[in-house]
Amino acid sequence: GNYVEIDHGYGYITRYTHLDDILVHYGQTIKEGQPIASVGMSGGVIAPHLHYQVLKDGEKMDPVRFMLSGLTTENYDQMVKASKKINQSLD
């Protein structure tokens, strides 16, 4: 499927997969918060969703600590509410 990898330096890479429209190109410098793609259904999936991975020196890390960094209480509450919807996945 369609994916984007972002090299953050210091051995950190984030990978976003199952994308639809990719809005960035190889070698482009991006800024925090800048849209990089839209969620899609690439790779034979059955519903639109996003896979988010964090790698450090090629080893997969638990992405939760990066996902929660900088969230406001309101953002966290919205995420918890969304996670309780039927057929909702936050993988």
Short mmCIF file of N, CA and C in Angstrom, two decimals:
data_model
loop_
_atom_site.label_atom_id
_atom_site.label_comp_id
_atom_site.label_asym_id
_atom_site.label_seq_id
_atom_site.Cartn_x
_atom_site.Cartn_y
_atom_site.Cartn_z
N GLY A 1 0.81 -1.19 0.00
CA GLY A 1 0.00 0.00 0.00
C GLY A 1 0.86 1.25 0.00
N ASN A 2 0.20 2.37 0.01
CA ASN A 2 0.87 3.66 0.00
C ASN A 2 1.34 4.02 1.41
N TYR A 3 2.56 4.53 1.50
CA TYR A 3 3.08 4.91 2.81
C TYR A 3 4.05 6.09 2.69
N VAL A 4 4.27 6.72 3.84
CA VAL A 4 5.25 7.80 3.97
C VAL A 4 6.13 7.47 5.16
N GLU A 5 7.44 7.63 5.00
CA GLU A 5 8.38 7.53 6.11
C GLU A 5 9.02 8.89 6.30
N ILE A 6 9.12 9.29 7.55
CA ILE A 6 9.75 10.57 7.88
C ILE A 6 10.97 10.29 8.75
N ASP A 7 12.11 10.77 8.31
CA ASP A 7 13.36 10.64 9.05
C ASP A 7 13.51 11.87 9.93
N HIS A 8 13.44 11.67 11.23
CA HIS A 8 13.52 12.77 12.19
C HIS A 8 14.94 13.02 12.68
N GLY A 9 15.88 12.21 12.20
CA GLY A 9 17.25 12.31 12.68
C GLY A 9 17.43 11.53 13.96
N TYR A 10 18.67 11.40 14.40
CA TYR A 10 19.00 10.72 15.65
C TYR A 10 18.50 9.26 15.67
N GLY A 11 18.31 8.66 14.50
CA GLY A 11 17.88 7.28 14.40
C GLY A 11 16.37 7.07 14.44
N TYR A 12 15.58 8.14 14.56
CA TYR A 12 14.12 8.02 14.64
C TYR A 12 13.49 8.16 13.26
N ILE A 13 12.59 7.23 12.96
CA ILE A 13 11.80 7.27 11.74
C ILE A 13 10.35 7.00 12.12
N THR A 14 9.43 7.76 11.54
CA THR A 14 8.01 7.44 11.69
C THR A 14 7.49 6.97 10.34
N ARG A 15 6.60 5.98 10.40
CA ARG A 15 6.04 5.39 9.18
C ARG A 15 4.52 5.45 9.29
N TYR A 16 3.89 5.93 8.21
CA TYR A 16 2.44 6.06 8.12
C TYR A 16 2.00 5.24 6.91
N THR A 17 1.11 4.25 7.09
CA THR A 17 0.75 3.37 5.99
C THR A 17 -0.76 3.31 5.75
N HIS A 18 -1.13 2.76 4.61
CA HIS A 18 -2.51 2.64 4.12
C HIS A 18 -3.07 4.00 3.72
N LEU A 19 -2.23 4.83 3.13
CA LEU A 19 -2.61 6.20 2.78
C LEU A 19 -3.33 6.27 1.44
N ASP A 20 -4.03 7.38 1.24
CA ASP A 20 -4.67 7.67 -0.04
C ASP A 20 -3.80 8.71 -0.75
N ASP A 21 -4.18 9.96 -0.71
CA ASP A 21 -3.40 11.00 -1.38
C ASP A 21 -2.17 11.37 -0.55
N ILE A 22 -0.99 11.24 -1.13
CA ILE A 22 0.24 11.63 -0.46
C ILE A 22 0.56 13.06 -0.87
N LEU A 23 0.75 13.93 0.12
CA LEU A 23 0.89 15.37 -0.11
C LEU A 23 2.33 15.86 -0.05
N VAL A 24 3.28 14.97 0.22
CA VAL A 24 4.70 15.34 0.33
C VAL A 24 5.49 14.49 -0.66
N HIS A 25 6.74 14.88 -0.86
CA HIS A 25 7.59 14.11 -1.78
C HIS A 25 8.94 13.81 -1.13
N TYR A 26 9.62 12.84 -1.69
CA TYR A 26 10.92 12.39 -1.17
C TYR A 26 11.88 13.57 -1.04
N GLY A 27 12.53 13.69 0.10
CA GLY A 27 13.52 14.73 0.34
C GLY A 27 12.97 16.04 0.82
N GLN A 28 11.65 16.17 0.86
CA GLN A 28 11.02 17.42 1.28
C GLN A 28 11.17 17.60 2.79
N THR A 29 11.45 18.82 3.22
CA THR A 29 11.45 19.16 4.64
C THR A 29 10.03 19.51 5.02
N ILE A 30 9.53 18.91 6.09
CA ILE A 30 8.18 19.19 6.54
C ILE A 30 8.22 19.76 7.95
N LYS A 31 7.12 20.41 8.33
CA LYS A 31 7.02 21.02 9.65
C LYS A 31 6.00 20.28 10.50
N GLU A 32 6.18 20.33 11.81
CA GLU A 32 5.24 19.71 12.73
C GLU A 32 3.84 20.21 12.45
N GLY A 33 2.89 19.29 12.35
CA GLY A 33 1.50 19.65 12.10
C GLY A 33 1.13 19.77 10.63
N GLN A 34 2.12 19.72 9.75
CA GLN A 34 1.86 19.82 8.32
C GLN A 34 1.21 18.53 7.82
N PRO A 35 0.10 18.64 7.08
CA PRO A 35 -0.50 17.42 6.50
C PRO A 35 0.48 16.74 5.55
N ILE A 36 0.57 15.41 5.65
CA ILE A 36 1.47 14.66 4.77
C ILE A 36 0.71 13.74 3.83
N ALA A 37 -0.53 13.38 4.19
CA ALA A 37 -1.33 12.49 3.36
C ALA A 37 -2.74 12.42 3.93
N SER A 38 -3.61 11.75 3.18
CA SER A 38 -4.95 11.48 3.70
C SER A 38 -5.07 9.99 3.98
N VAL A 39 -5.90 9.67 4.97
CA VAL A 39 -6.12 8.28 5.35
C VAL A 39 -6.78 7.57 4.17
N GLY A 40 -6.36 6.34 3.94
CA GLY A 40 -6.90 5.62 2.80
C GLY A 40 -7.16 4.17 3.07
N MET A 41 -7.22 3.42 1.96
CA MET A 41 -7.51 1.99 2.02
C MET A 41 -6.52 1.22 1.16
N SER A 42 -5.30 1.67 1.06
CA SER A 42 -4.33 0.99 0.21
C SER A 42 -3.85 -0.30 0.85
N GLY A 43 -3.36 -1.20 0.03
CA GLY A 43 -2.79 -2.44 0.53
C GLY A 43 -3.81 -3.52 0.82
N GLY A 44 -5.01 -3.41 0.28
CA GLY A 44 -5.99 -4.47 0.43
C GLY A 44 -6.77 -4.46 1.73
N VAL A 45 -6.79 -3.34 2.43
CA VAL A 45 -7.55 -3.26 3.68
C VAL A 45 -9.04 -3.14 3.37
N ILE A 46 -9.91 -3.35 4.37
CA ILE A 46 -11.35 -3.32 4.11
C ILE A 46 -12.03 -2.04 4.60
N ALA A 47 -11.29 -1.17 5.27
CA ALA A 47 -11.86 0.10 5.74
C ALA A 47 -10.73 1.12 5.85
N PRO A 48 -11.05 2.40 5.66
CA PRO A 48 -10.02 3.43 5.79
C PRO A 48 -9.44 3.44 7.20
N HIS A 49 -8.13 3.48 7.30
CA HIS A 49 -7.46 3.59 8.59
C HIS A 49 -5.99 3.92 8.36
N LEU A 50 -5.30 4.19 9.41
CA LEU A 50 -3.89 4.56 9.37
C LEU A 50 -3.10 3.67 10.31
N HIS A 51 -1.98 3.17 9.86
CA HIS A 51 -1.02 2.51 10.75
C HIS A 51 0.11 3.50 10.98
N TYR A 52 0.50 3.67 12.23
CA TYR A 52 1.55 4.62 12.63
C TYR A 52 2.61 3.82 13.37
N GLN A 53 3.83 3.88 12.88
CA GLN A 53 4.94 3.18 13.53
C GLN A 53 6.06 4.17 13.86
N VAL A 54 6.74 3.89 14.95
CA VAL A 54 7.94 4.64 15.31
C VAL A 54 9.08 3.64 15.38
N LEU A 55 10.17 3.96 14.70
CA LEU A 55 11.36 3.11 14.73
C LEU A 55 12.53 3.93 15.25
N LYS A 56 13.35 3.29 16.08
CA LYS A 56 14.59 3.89 16.59
C LYS A 56 15.71 2.95 16.21
N ASP A 57 16.60 3.43 15.36
CA ASP A 57 17.71 2.61 14.86
C ASP A 57 17.20 1.29 14.27
N GLY A 58 16.06 1.37 13.56
CA GLY A 58 15.50 0.22 12.88
C GLY A 58 14.65 -0.69 13.73
N GLU A 59 14.56 -0.44 15.02
CA GLU A 59 13.75 -1.26 15.93
C GLU A 59 12.41 -0.57 16.20
N LYS A 60 11.32 -1.33 16.12
CA LYS A 60 10.00 -0.79 16.39
C LYS A 60 9.87 -0.42 17.87
N MET A 61 9.23 0.73 18.10
CA MET A 61 8.97 1.21 19.46
C MET A 61 7.47 1.31 19.66
N ASP A 62 7.03 1.32 20.92
CA ASP A 62 5.63 1.54 21.22
C ASP A 62 5.30 3.01 20.89
N PRO A 63 4.39 3.26 19.93
CA PRO A 63 4.14 4.64 19.51
C PRO A 63 3.27 5.44 20.48
N VAL A 64 2.67 4.79 21.47
CA VAL A 64 1.73 5.49 22.35
C VAL A 64 2.39 6.68 23.05
N ARG A 65 3.61 6.51 23.52
CA ARG A 65 4.25 7.63 24.24
C ARG A 65 4.47 8.83 23.34
N PHE A 66 4.59 8.62 22.03
CA PHE A 66 4.74 9.73 21.10
C PHE A 66 3.39 10.32 20.72
N MET A 67 2.37 9.47 20.68
CA MET A 67 1.04 9.93 20.34
C MET A 67 0.46 10.84 21.42
N LEU A 68 0.77 10.55 22.67
CA LEU A 68 0.19 11.29 23.78
C LEU A 68 0.95 12.57 24.11
N SER A 69 2.19 12.66 23.65
CA SER A 69 3.02 13.83 23.95
C SER A 69 2.38 15.09 23.37
N GLY A 70 2.13 16.06 24.20
CA GLY A 70 1.60 17.34 23.74
C GLY A 70 0.09 17.40 23.65
N LEU A 71 -0.61 16.29 23.95
CA LEU A 71 -2.07 16.32 23.90
C LEU A 71 -2.62 17.14 25.06
N THR A 72 -3.63 17.92 24.77
CA THR A 72 -4.34 18.60 25.84
C THR A 72 -5.31 17.61 26.47
N THR A 73 -5.86 17.95 27.60
CA THR A 73 -6.86 17.10 28.25
C THR A 73 -8.05 16.92 27.32
N GLU A 74 -8.44 17.99 26.63
CA GLU A 74 -9.57 17.91 25.69
C GLU A 74 -9.25 16.95 24.54
N ASN A 75 -8.04 17.02 23.98
CA ASN A 75 -7.64 16.11 22.90
C ASN A 75 -7.66 14.66 23.39
N TYR A 76 -7.16 14.43 24.58
CA TYR A 76 -7.14 13.08 25.14
C TYR A 76 -8.56 12.55 25.31
N ASP A 77 -9.45 13.39 25.86
CA ASP A 77 -10.84 12.98 26.05
C ASP A 77 -11.51 12.65 24.71
N GLN A 78 -11.21 13.43 23.67
CA GLN A 78 -11.77 13.17 22.33
C GLN A 78 -11.27 11.82 21.81
N MET A 79 -10.00 11.52 22.03
CA MET A 79 -9.43 10.26 21.57
C MET A 79 -10.08 9.08 22.30
N VAL A 80 -10.26 9.21 23.60
CA VAL A 80 -10.90 8.14 24.38
C VAL A 80 -12.33 7.94 23.90
N LYS A 81 -13.05 9.02 23.66
CA LYS A 81 -14.43 8.92 23.18
C LYS A 81 -14.47 8.23 21.81
N ALA A 82 -13.58 8.59 20.91
CA ALA A 82 -13.52 7.98 19.58
C ALA A 82 -13.21 6.50 19.66
N SER A 83 -12.39 6.12 20.63
CA SER A 83 -11.97 4.71 20.75
C SER A 83 -13.12 3.81 21.19
N LYS A 84 -14.17 4.39 21.73
CA LYS A 84 -15.30 3.59 22.22
C LYS A 84 -16.39 3.39 21.18
N LYS A 85 -16.21 3.98 20.00
CA LYS A 85 -17.19 3.78 18.93
C LYS A 85 -17.12 2.35 18.43
N ILE A 86 -18.26 1.81 18.06
CA ILE A 86 -18.30 0.44 17.53
C ILE A 86 -17.47 0.37 16.25
N ASN A 87 -16.68 -0.69 16.13
CA ASN A 87 -15.80 -0.95 14.98
C ASN A 87 -14.70 0.10 14.83
N GLN A 88 -14.38 0.83 15.88
CA GLN A 88 -13.30 1.82 15.84
C GLN A 88 -12.02 1.17 16.28
N SER A 89 -10.97 1.43 15.54
CA SER A 89 -9.66 0.90 15.90
C SER A 89 -8.67 2.05 16.00
N LEU A 90 -7.85 2.04 17.01
CA LEU A 90 -6.82 3.06 17.15
C LEU A 90 -5.44 2.43 16.99
N ASP A 91 -5.34 1.41 16.12
CA ASP A 91 -4.04 0.77 15.92
C ASP A 91 -3.24 1.64 15.02
#
